């Protein structure tokens, strides 16, 4: 039953094919069986079985919410009350969250059973899951390759069918890129759609949580539970949540798909370009119209991101000071020594790089030249998208320039790793929703198609993704050894 | 833009971030690389562009000035490195 989707499992639970306790035990056994992937940081077996038991009682009443009894797991960036929330860092290795993130609370209310916490790049800073204090996660499609990042544990666990769905977060591509590299479906909602309360902050003006699942249909079910206004998040948007499943089967006849010519220039390798072209052709067969659009400022997205994200992270991570929670050095001689050594010991190299760049960019005399300049560039990029989305319904392109790369292959040159996020980062700067769906294989490694929509058009994205999944079976492929 | 090991030490102090002496040079190299990457922005004229702080150009929401949080001091202090009598302890600041 581990290859079933959330939608299928929900039916099975109601039909009495299995209980939530059986389902939970079966997934827990798979998680134990596949520790070689290193996708989990914490497994909450006992709690999960208790919640599953309650879920079975709720299901027996006949009016339990749709996701009741469905096992999921959370990226370890979401605070879970009474459970270690490490954010992939030594700094928070001893941090037992005293409260739940809103996303966790909402999914609990929706009836899901959390099986534990998933591995990730330290403080979500990375594109390969190699910066985690708990070690690299292995891609189930090829164990010597990365699963992508920063939500690498979430993507690997869903791809290996250790769980049917997971939460992830996306600041510059951290849901979409690992989804692409692991051959699953990932959705980054519009900025402000999903509450950031209790989601450990990296870059507050870019961070957004979302679902990672096998199918678009499942992503709709999870997003339904996750989305909505939250007074505890100052940037949460007060706007009604539509029924994300209602329009999944709408026809795509006349759908206008924009292809930004900047996505398909020399930087994209031929194999990737041809996979994306094949996917676009499927849409043409469904009646979609293809329109070339232009995003002249797209190339500035990485430079702007590597000012804005580090600047915001340097401010956000100042709360990790060894005073109220987290790692504290031994025998500090004075307060400065306590700060400096606690932070020096607690953070890894990539996190330190970004704190340093951010501190520099925000320091006296540099603020206008870096941060304000980057925010102006951000508006130019956002305007490019707004212009294009007046002409078309969705924009499509690749997620990542190549399929999964080797573990250790890009660690010596951080800049090279940053440049690989070229197709995802601009979307965060603009605050738009976007998805990655499985769209083929290169050398037996999955690749993703990116679908970008207008603000709050998650329903449209899910419809467009679901229709593709009705005529293709890339999303049903399971890596060898995990079927 | 090239940063020296001295620059790195200054920035690290501003961030109260301990850096191993043997790593300073490599941070200087990486940071210089990142600053070169972001330098592309300076070729673009943005004189008439307003900075964008929030993707939806939203303003901060206001709420009534009423107590909304409960006191969770015990729960919060349970995970603190060092507390005494409800206070967070740090090395002596004032002699």
Coordinates of C-alpha atoms in Angstrom, one line a residue:
Chain A
X1 CA 0.0 0.0 0.0
X2 CA 3.0 2.3 0.3
X3 CA 2.9 3.3 -3.4
X4 CA -0.7 4.6 -3.0
X5 CA -1.4 8.3 -3.1
X6 CA -3.0 10.3 -0.2
X7 CA -6.3 10.4 -2.1
X8 CA -6.3 6.6 -2.5
X9 CA -5.3 6.0 1.1
X10 CA -8.1 8.3 2.3
X11 CA -10.5 6.1 0.3
X12 CA -8.9 2.9 1.6
X13 CA -9.2 4.1 5.2
X14 CA -12.9 4.8 4.8
X15 CA -13.5 1.5 3.0
X16 CA -11.9 -0.3 5.9
X17 CA -9.2 -1.8 3.7
X18 CA -6.8 -0.9 6.5
X19 CA -6.8 1.1 9.6
X20 CA -4.7 4.2 10.3
X21 CA -2.8 2.2 12.9
X22 CA -1.9 -0.5 10.2
X23 CA -1.0 2.2 7.7
X24 CA 1.1 4.1 10.2
X25 CA 2.9 0.9 11.4
X26 CA 3.6 -0.1 7.8
X27 CA 5.1 3.3 6.9
X28 CA 7.1 3.3 10.2
X29 CA 8.5 -0.1 9.2
X30 CA 9.6 1.3 5.8
X31 CA 11.3 4.3 7.4
X32 CA 13.3 1.9 9.6
X33 CA 14.1 -0.3 6.6
X34 CA 15.5 2.6 4.6
X35 CA 17.6 4.6 7.1
X36 CA 20.4 4.5 4.4
X37 CA 18.7 7.5 2.8
X38 CA 19.1 9.5 5.9
X39 CA 15.9 11.3 5.1
X40 CA 14.6 11.5 8.7
X41 CA 16.3 13.4 11.6
X42 CA 13.6 12.3 14.2
X43 CA 11.0 9.5 14.0
X44 CA 8.2 9.9 16.5
X45 CA 6.9 6.3 16.5
X46 CA 5.1 6.2 19.8
X47 CA 3.3 9.5 19.3
X48 CA 2.4 8.5 15.7
X49 CA 0.8 5.2 16.9
X50 CA -1.2 7.1 19.6
X51 CA -2.5 9.6 17.0
X52 CA -3.3 6.8 14.6
X53 CA -5.4 5.1 17.2
X54 CA -7.3 8.3 17.8
X55 CA -7.7 8.7 14.0
X56 CA -9.2 5.2 13.7
X57 CA -11.8 6.2 16.4
X58 CA -12.6 9.4 14.5
X59 CA -12.9 7.5 11.2
X60 CA -15.3 5.1 12.9
X61 CA -17.7 8.0 13.6
X62 CA -18.1 8.6 9.9
X63 CA -17.5 12.4 9.9
X64 CA -13.8 12.7 10.3
X65 CA -11.9 15.3 8.1
X66 CA -10.6 14.0 4.8
X67 CA -6.9 13.6 5.8
X68 CA -7.8 11.7 9.0
X69 CA -5.3 8.9 9.6
X70 CA -3.0 9.8 6.7
X71 CA 0.7 9.5 7.7
X72 CA 2.9 12.5 6.8
X73 CA 6.1 14.0 8.1
X74 CA 7.4 17.6 8.6
X75 CA 10.5 19.3 7.4
X76 CA 12.5 19.9 10.5
X77 CA 12.1 23.6 10.1
X78 CA 8.5 23.5 11.5
X79 CA 8.3 23.7 15.2
X80 CA 6.6 20.7 16.7
X81 CA 5.7 20.9 20.4
X82 CA 7.6 18.5 22.5
X83 CA 9.6 17.2 19.6
X84 CA 13.2 18.1 18.6
X85 CA 13.1 20.8 15.9
X86 CA 16.7 21.1 14.7
X87 CA 16.5 23.0 11.4
X88 CA 19.3 20.7 10.3
X89 CA 21.7 22.5 12.7
X90 CA 24.0 21.7 15.6
X91 CA 22.7 25.1 17.0
X92 CA 19.3 23.6 17.6
X93 CA 20.3 19.9 18.1
X94 CA 19.0 20.3 21.7
X95 CA 15.9 22.4 20.8
X96 CA 12.6 20.9 21.9
X97 CA 10.0 23.2 20.4
X98 CA 7.7 24.6 23.1
X99 CA 4.9 25.2 20.6
X100 CA 3.5 24.1 17.2
X101 CA 4.0 25.9 13.9
X102 CA 0.6 26.9 12.5
X103 CA 1.2 24.5 9.6
X104 CA 1.7 21.7 12.0
X105 CA -1.4 22.7 14.0
X106 CA -3.5 22.9 10.9
X107 CA -2.4 19.5 9.6
X108 CA -3.0 18.0 13.0
X109 CA -6.5 19.4 13.0
X110 CA -7.0 18.0 9.5
X111 CA -6.4 14.6 11.0
X112 CA -2.9 13.7 9.6
X113 CA -0.5 11.5 11.6
X114 CA 3.0 12.9 11.8
X115 CA 5.7 10.2 11.7
X116 CA 8.6 12.6 12.4
X117 CA 10.9 15.3 11.2
X118 CA 12.7 15.3 7.9
X119 CA 16.4 16.1 7.1
X120 CA 17.2 19.4 5.4
X121 CA 20.0 21.8 4.6
X122 CA 21.1 23.7 7.7
X123 CA 18.6 26.5 8.3
X124 CA 17.3 25.8 4.7
X125 CA 20.5 27.2 3.2
X126 CA 21.6 24.9 0.4
X127 CA 20.4 23.2 -2.8
X128 CA 21.7 19.7 -2.1
X129 CA 21.0 18.8 1.5
X130 CA 24.7 18.5 2.1
X131 CA 24.9 21.3 4.6
X132 CA 22.8 19.4 7.2
X133 CA 24.5 18.8 10.6
X134 CA 23.0 15.3 10.3
X135 CA 24.7 14.5 7.1
X136 CA 23.7 14.3 3.4
X137 CA 20.5 12.8 2.3
X138 CA 20.7 10.2 -0.5
X139 CA 18.6 10.4 -3.6
X140 CA 16.6 7.2 -3.9
X141 CA 17.0 7.2 -7.7
X142 CA 20.8 7.1 -7.4
X143 CA 22.3 6.8 -3.9
X144 CA 25.5 8.6 -4.9
X145 CA 23.6 11.7 -5.9
X146 CA 21.9 14.5 -3.9
X147 CA 18.2 14.8 -3.5
X148 CA 18.4 18.5 -3.9
X149 CA 17.6 21.0 -1.2
X150 CA 16.9 22.5 1.1
X151 CA 13.8 20.2 1.5
X152 CA 15.9 17.2 0.5
X153 CA 14.7 14.8 3.3
X154 CA 11.0 15.6 2.4
X155 CA 11.6 14.9 -1.3
X156 CA 13.7 11.7 -0.8
X157 CA 11.2 10.3 1.7
X158 CA 8.2 10.9 -0.6
X159 CA 10.1 9.6 -3.6
X160 CA 11.1 6.4 -1.8
X161 CA 7.4 6.0 -0.6
X162 CA 8.4 6.2 3.1
X163 CA 5.5 8.6 3.5
X164 CA 2.8 9.7 1.1
X165 CA 3.2 13.4 1.7
X166 CA 5.5 15.9 3.5
X167 CA 5.8 19.5 4.3
X168 CA 8.6 21.6 2.8
X169 CA 9.6 25.2 2.6
X170 CA 10.8 27.3 -0.4
X171 CA 12.9 30.4 -0.1
X172 CA 14.7 30.2 -3.5
X173 CA 13.5 26.8 -4.8
X174 CA 13.7 24.6 -1.8
X175 CA 10.5 22.8 -2.5
X176 CA 10.6 22.7 -6.3
X177 CA 14.2 21.8 -6.9
X178 CA 14.3 18.7 -4.6
X179 CA 10.8 17.7 -6.0
X180 CA 12.3 17.8 -9.5
X181 CA 15.5 15.9 -8.6
X182 CA 13.5 13.2 -6.8
X183 CA 10.7 12.9 -9.3
X184 CA 7.8 14.1 -7.1
X185 CA 5.2 16.9 -7.1
X186 CA 6.1 20.1 -5.1
X187 CA 4.1 23.3 -4.7
X188 CA 5.4 26.6 -3.5
X189 CA 2.3 28.8 -2.8
X190 CA 2.0 32.5 -3.2
X191 CA 3.9 34.4 -0.5
X192 CA 1.5 34.9 2.4
X193 CA -0.8 32.0 1.6
X194 CA 0.6 29.6 4.1
X195 CA 1.4 30.9 7.6
X196 CA 5.1 31.3 8.5
X197 CA 4.4 31.2 12.3
X198 CA 6.6 28.6 13.9
X199 CA 8.5 28.0 10.7
X200 CA 12.1 28.9 11.5
X201 CA 12.9 32.0 9.5
X202 CA 15.6 32.1 6.9
X203 CA 14.6 35.1 4.7
X204 CA 11.3 36.3 5.9
X205 CA 10.2 38.2 2.7
X206 CA 10.8 35.0 0.6
X207 CA 10.1 32.0 2.8
X208 CA 6.9 30.0 2.1
X209 CA 5.8 26.6 3.2
X210 CA 4.0 24.1 0.9
X211 CA 3.2 20.4 0.2
X212 CA 5.4 17.8 -1.4
X213 CA 3.5 14.7 -2.6
X214 CA 3.3 12.2 -5.4
X215 CA 0.5 13.9 -7.3
X216 CA -1.1 17.3 -7.9
X217 CA -4.3 15.8 -6.6
X218 CA -2.6 15.1 -3.2
X219 CA -0.9 18.5 -3.2
X220 CA -4.4 20.1 -3.5
X221 CA -5.5 18.1 -0.5
X222 CA -2.5 19.0 1.7
X223 CA -2.6 22.7 0.6
X224 CA -6.3 22.8 1.5
X225 CA -5.3 22.0 5.1
X226 CA -2.2 24.2 5.2
X227 CA -3.4 27.4 3.6
X228 CA -5.2 30.3 5.3
X229 CA -4.9 33.5 7.2
X230 CA -3.1 33.5 10.5
X231 CA -3.1 36.5 12.7
X232 CA 0.2 35.2 14.3
X233 CA 2.1 35.8 11.0
X234 CA 2.3 39.5 10.2
X235 CA 2.7 38.9 6.4
X236 CA -0.2 36.3 6.2
X237 CA -2.8 37.4 3.6
X238 CA -6.4 37.8 4.6
X239 CA -8.0 36.1 1.7
X240 CA -10.5 33.2 1.4
X241 CA -9.0 29.8 0.6
X242 CA -10.7 28.3 -2.4
X243 CA -11.5 24.6 -2.9
X244 CA -8.3 23.4 -4.5
X245 CA -9.7 20.1 -5.7
X246 CA -12.8 21.6 -7.3
X247 CA -11.1 22.6 -10.6
X248 CA -8.6 19.8 -11.0
X249 CA -10.5 18.3 -14.0
X250 CA -11.1 21.5 -15.8
X251 CA -10.2 21.4 -19.5
X252 CA -7.0 23.0 -20.6
X253 CA -8.5 23.9 -24.0
X254 CA -7.3 27.5 -24.8
X255 CA -4.9 27.6 -21.9
X256 CA -2.2 30.2 -22.7
X257 CA 1.3 28.9 -21.7
X258 CA 4.1 31.5 -21.7
X259 CA 7.7 30.3 -22.4
X260 CA 10.3 32.8 -21.3
X261 CA 13.0 32.8 -23.9
X262 CA 15.5 33.5 -21.2
X263 CA 14.7 30.0 -19.7
X264 CA 15.8 28.3 -22.9
X265 CA 19.1 30.0 -23.7
X266 CA 22.6 28.5 -23.8
X267 CA 22.6 27.7 -20.1
X268 CA 20.1 24.9 -20.5
X269 CA 21.5 21.5 -21.7
X270 CA 20.0 19.8 -24.7
X271 CA 18.6 16.8 -22.9
X272 CA 16.8 19.0 -20.4
X273 CA 15.5 21.3 -23.2
X274 CA 14.1 18.3 -25.1
X275 CA 12.4 16.9 -22.0
X276 CA 10.7 20.2 -21.4
X277 CA 9.7 20.5 -25.0
X278 CA 8.1 17.0 -24.9
X279 CA 6.1 18.1 -21.8
X280 CA 5.0 21.3 -23.6
X281 CA 3.9 19.2 -26.5
X282 CA 1.6 17.2 -24.3
X283 CA -0.1 20.5 -23.3
X284 CA -0.4 21.4 -27.0
X285 CA -2.3 18.1 -27.5
X286 CA -4.6 19.1 -24.7
X287 CA -5.5 22.3 -26.5
X288 CA -3.0 24.8 -25.0
X289 CA -1.6 27.7 -26.9
X290 CA 2.2 28.5 -26.6
X291 CA 3.3 32.1 -26.4
X292 CA 6.9 33.3 -26.1
X293 CA 7.4 35.8 -23.4
X294 CA 10.5 37.7 -22.3
X295 CA 11.9 38.4 -18.8
X296 CA 14.8 40.7 -19.5
X297 CA 15.7 41.0 -15.8
X298 CA 15.8 37.3 -15.0
X299 CA 19.6 37.1 -15.0
X300 CA 19.6 39.6 -12.1
X301 CA 17.6 37.3 -9.8
X302 CA 20.6 35.4 -8.4
X303 CA 22.5 38.6 -7.6
X304 CA 19.5 40.2 -5.9
X305 CA 18.7 37.0 -4.0
X306 CA 22.2 36.7 -2.7
X307 CA 21.9 40.1 -1.1
X308 CA 18.3 40.0 0.2
X309 CA 18.4 36.4 1.5
X310 CA 21.7 36.7 3.4
X311 CA 20.7 40.2 4.7
X312 CA 17.4 38.8 6.1
X313 CA 19.1 35.7 7.4
X314 CA 21.8 37.6 9.3
X315 CA 19.0 39.5 11.1
X316 CA 16.8 36.4 11.7
X317 CA 19.6 34.2 12.9
X318 CA 20.8 36.8 15.5
X319 CA 18.2 35.2 17.8
X320 CA 20.5 32.1 18.0
X321 CA 22.7 33.6 20.6
X322 CA 23.1 30.9 23.2
X323 CA 21.0 32.7 25.8
X324 CA 17.4 31.5 25.6
X325 CA 17.6 28.3 23.7
X326 CA 19.9 26.2 21.5
X327 CA 23.6 25.6 21.7
X328 CA 25.7 27.4 24.4
X329 CA 29.5 27.1 24.5
X330 CA 31.1 25.9 27.7
X331 CA 32.6 28.3 30.3
X332 CA 32.1 31.7 28.5
X333 CA 34.4 34.3 30.0
X334 CA 32.1 37.2 29.2
X335 CA 28.9 37.9 27.2
X336 CA 30.7 38.6 23.9
X337 CA 32.6 35.3 24.3
X338 CA 29.3 33.6 24.9
X339 CA 27.8 35.0 21.7
X340 CA 30.8 34.5 19.5
X341 CA 31.7 30.9 20.6
X342 CA 28.1 29.7 20.8
X343 CA 27.4 30.9 17.3
X344 CA 30.8 29.9 16.0
X345 CA 30.3 26.3 17.3
X346 CA 26.6 26.1 16.5
X347 CA 26.6 27.1 12.8
X348 CA 28.1 25.3 9.8
X349 CA 30.1 26.9 7.0
X350 CA 27.3 27.7 4.6
X351 CA 25.3 29.4 7.2
X352 CA 28.3 31.4 8.4
X353 CA 29.0 32.5 4.8
X354 CA 25.5 33.9 4.4
X355 CA 25.5 35.6 7.8
X356 CA 28.8 37.2 7.0
X357 CA 27.6 38.5 3.5
X358 CA 24.3 39.7 5.0
X359 CA 26.1 41.5 7.9
X360 CA 28.4 43.1 5.4
X361 CA 25.5 44.2 3.1
X362 CA 23.6 45.7 6.0
X363 CA 26.6 47.4 7.5
X364 CA 27.0 51.2 7.6
X365 CA 27.8 52.7 4.2
X366 CA 26.8 49.6 2.3
X367 CA 23.0 49.4 2.9
X368 CA 21.9 51.5 -0.1
X369 CA 24.4 50.0 -2.5
X370 CA 23.4 46.4 -1.6
X371 CA 20.1 45.9 0.1
X372 CA 18.1 48.8 -1.4
X373 CA 19.6 48.2 -4.8
X374 CA 18.6 44.5 -4.5
X375 CA 15.1 45.5 -3.5
X376 CA 14.8 47.7 -6.6
X377 CA 16.1 45.0 -8.8
X378 CA 13.5 42.7 -7.1
X379 CA 10.7 45.1 -8.4
X380 CA 12.1 45.0 -11.9
X381 CA 12.0 41.2 -11.9
X382 CA 8.5 41.2 -10.3
X383 CA 7.3 43.6 -13.1
X384 CA 8.7 41.2 -15.8
X385 CA 6.4 38.5 -14.4
X386 CA 3.4 40.8 -14.0
X387 CA 3.8 41.8 -17.6
X388 CA 4.1 38.3 -18.9
X389 CA 1.1 37.1 -16.7
X390 CA -1.1 39.7 -18.3
X391 CA -0.6 37.8 -21.6
X392 CA -0.6 34.2 -20.5
X393 CA -2.3 32.0 -17.8
X394 CA 0.8 30.1 -16.7
X395 CA 4.6 30.2 -17.4
X396 CA 6.5 27.0 -17.9
X397 CA 10.1 26.0 -18.0
X398 CA 12.7 23.8 -16.3
X399 CA 13.2 23.7 -12.5
X400 CA 16.9 23.0 -12.5
X401 CA 19.5 23.1 -15.3
X402 CA 20.4 19.4 -14.8
X403 CA 19.2 16.3 -13.0
X404 CA 20.6 15.3 -9.6
X405 CA 24.4 15.8 -9.3
X406 CA 26.8 13.7 -7.3
X407 CA 27.2 14.1 -3.6
X408 CA 30.3 16.2 -3.0
X409 CA 30.4 17.3 -6.7
X410 CA 29.6 21.0 -6.1
X411 CA 30.6 21.5 -2.4
X412 CA 34.0 23.0 -3.2
X413 CA 32.5 25.9 -5.1
X414 CA 29.5 27.5 -3.4
X415 CA 28.9 30.0 -6.2
X416 CA 28.5 27.2 -8.8
X417 CA 25.8 25.7 -6.5
X418 CA 24.1 29.1 -6.3
X419 CA 23.9 29.5 -10.0
X420 CA 22.0 26.3 -10.4
X421 CA 19.0 28.0 -8.8
X422 CA 18.5 30.3 -11.8
X423 CA 15.0 29.0 -12.7
X424 CA 13.5 29.0 -9.3
X425 CA 14.8 32.1 -7.4
X426 CA 13.1 34.8 -9.4
X427 CA 9.7 33.3 -8.5
X428 CA 10.4 33.8 -4.8
X429 CA 11.5 37.4 -5.4
X430 CA 8.2 38.0 -7.2
X431 CA 6.3 36.1 -4.5
X432 CA 4.4 34.0 -7.1
X433 CA 3.2 30.4 -6.7
X434 CA 4.9 27.7 -8.7
X435 CA 5.0 23.9 -8.9
X436 CA 7.4 21.3 -10.0
X437 CA 6.0 18.1 -11.5
X438 CA 7.8 15.0 -12.8
X439 CA 8.3 15.3 -16.5
X440 CA 10.7 12.6 -17.6
X441 CA 14.2 11.2 -17.0
X442 CA 17.7 11.9 -18.1
X443 CA 20.1 9.0 -17.5
X444 CA 17.5 7.3 -15.3
X445 CA 17.3 10.4 -13.1
X446 CA 14.0 12.3 -12.8
X447 CA 13.6 15.9 -14.0
X448 CA 10.9 18.4 -13.3
X449 CA 8.7 20.8 -15.2
X450 CA 8.0 24.1 -13.6
X451 CA 4.6 25.7 -13.8
X452 CA 4.4 29.3 -12.6
X453 CA 1.1 31.1 -12.0
X454 CA -0.3 34.4 -11.0
X455 CA -0.8 35.5 -7.4
X456 CA -3.2 33.1 -5.6
X457 CA -3.6 31.0 -8.7
X458 CA -2.7 27.8 -6.9
X459 CA -6.0 26.3 -8.1
X460 CA -5.0 26.9 -11.7
X461 CA -1.5 25.5 -11.2
X462 CA -3.0 22.3 -9.6
X463 CA -5.5 22.0 -12.5
X464 CA -2.7 22.3 -15.1
X465 CA -0.5 19.9 -13.2
X466 CA -3.3 17.3 -12.6
X467 CA -4.3 17.3 -16.3
X468 CA -0.7 16.5 -17.3
X469 CA -0.7 13.7 -14.7
X470 CA -3.8 12.2 -16.4
X471 CA -1.9 11.7 -19.6
X472 CA 1.6 10.8 -18.3
X473 CA 2.9 8.4 -15.7
X474 CA 6.2 10.0 -14.7
X475 CA 4.7 10.7 -11.3
X476 CA 3.9 7.1 -10.8
X477 CA 7.5 5.9 -11.3
X478 CA 9.1 4.5 -8.2
X479 CA 12.9 4.2 -7.8
X480 CA 14.3 0.7 -7.9
X481 CA 14.3 -1.0 -4.6
X482 CA 11.5 1.1 -3.2
X483 CA 8.5 -0.1 -5.3
Chain B
X1 CA 35.2 43.5 -4.9
X2 CA 37.8 41.7 -2.8
X3 CA 37.7 41.2 0.9
X4 CA 40.8 40.5 3.0
X5 CA 41.1 38.2 6.0
X6 CA 41.0 41.4 8.1
X7 CA 37.7 42.4 6.6
X8 CA 36.3 39.0 7.4
X9 CA 37.4 39.3 11.0
X10 CA 35.7 42.7 11.3
X11 CA 32.5 41.4 9.8
X12 CA 32.5 38.3 11.9
X13 CA 32.8 40.5 15.0
X14 CA 29.9 42.6 13.9
X15 CA 27.9 39.4 13.6
X16 CA 29.3 38.0 16.9
X17 CA 30.3 34.9 14.9
X18 CA 33.3 32.8 15.8
X19 CA 35.4 31.9 12.8
X20 CA 38.5 29.5 13.1
X21 CA 41.7 31.4 12.2
X22 CA 42.7 28.8 9.6
X23 CA 39.3 29.4 7.8
X24 CA 39.5 33.2 7.5
X25 CA 41.3 33.1 4.1
X26 CA 38.7 30.7 2.6
X27 CA 35.8 32.9 3.9
X28 CA 37.5 35.9 2.4
X29 CA 37.7 34.1 -1.0
X30 CA 34.1 32.9 -0.8
X31 CA 32.7 36.2 0.3
X32 CA 34.6 38.0 -2.4
X33 CA 33.1 35.6 -4.9
X34 CA 29.6 36.3 -3.6
X35 CA 30.2 40.1 -3.8
X36 CA 31.4 39.7 -7.4
X37 CA 28.3 37.8 -8.2
X38 CA 26.0 40.5 -6.8
X39 CA 28.1 43.3 -8.4
X40 CA 26.2 42.7 -11.6
X41 CA 23.4 44.7 -10.1
X42 CA 25.4 47.9 -10.3
X43 CA 25.2 48.0 -14.1
X44 CA 21.4 48.5 -14.0
X45 CA 19.9 51.9 -13.7
X46 CA 17.3 51.8 -10.9
X47 CA 17.0 55.6 -10.2
X48 CA 13.2 55.6 -10.7
X49 CA 12.4 52.2 -9.2
X50 CA 10.9 51.9 -5.8
X51 CA 12.4 49.2 -3.5
X52 CA 10.2 46.2 -3.1
X53 CA 10.0 45.0 0.5
X54 CA 7.0 42.7 0.2
X55 CA 5.8 40.8 -2.9
X56 CA 2.2 42.0 -2.4
X57 CA 3.1 45.5 -1.3
X58 CA 1.1 44.8 1.8
X59 CA 1.1 47.2 4.8
X60 CA 1.5 46.0 8.3
X61 CA -1.7 44.9 9.8
X62 CA -2.9 46.6 13.1
X63 CA -4.7 44.9 15.9
X64 CA -6.4 46.2 19.0
X65 CA -4.1 46.8 22.0
X66 CA -5.2 43.8 24.0
X67 CA -3.5 40.9 25.7
X68 CA -3.4 38.0 23.2
X69 CA -0.6 35.8 24.6
X70 CA -0.7 33.6 27.6
X71 CA 2.3 33.4 29.9
X72 CA 4.5 30.5 28.9
X73 CA 7.6 31.4 30.8
X74 CA 8.1 28.0 32.3
X75 CA 7.8 26.2 29.0
X76 CA 10.2 28.6 27.3
X77 CA 12.7 28.6 30.2
X78 CA 12.8 24.8 30.3
X79 CA 14.8 24.8 27.1
X80 CA 17.2 27.6 28.1
X81 CA 20.8 26.8 28.7
X82 CA 20.9 28.5 32.2
X83 CA 18.1 30.1 34.2
X84 CA 17.6 31.0 37.8
X85 CA 14.5 32.4 39.6
X86 CA 12.8 33.0 36.2
X87 CA 15.7 34.8 34.8
X88 CA 18.0 33.9 31.9
X89 CA 21.6 33.8 33.1
X90 CA 24.6 35.1 31.2
X91 CA 28.1 36.0 32.3
X92 CA 28.3 39.1 34.4
X93 CA 28.0 42.3 32.3
X94 CA 28.4 45.0 34.9
X95 CA 31.0 44.7 37.7

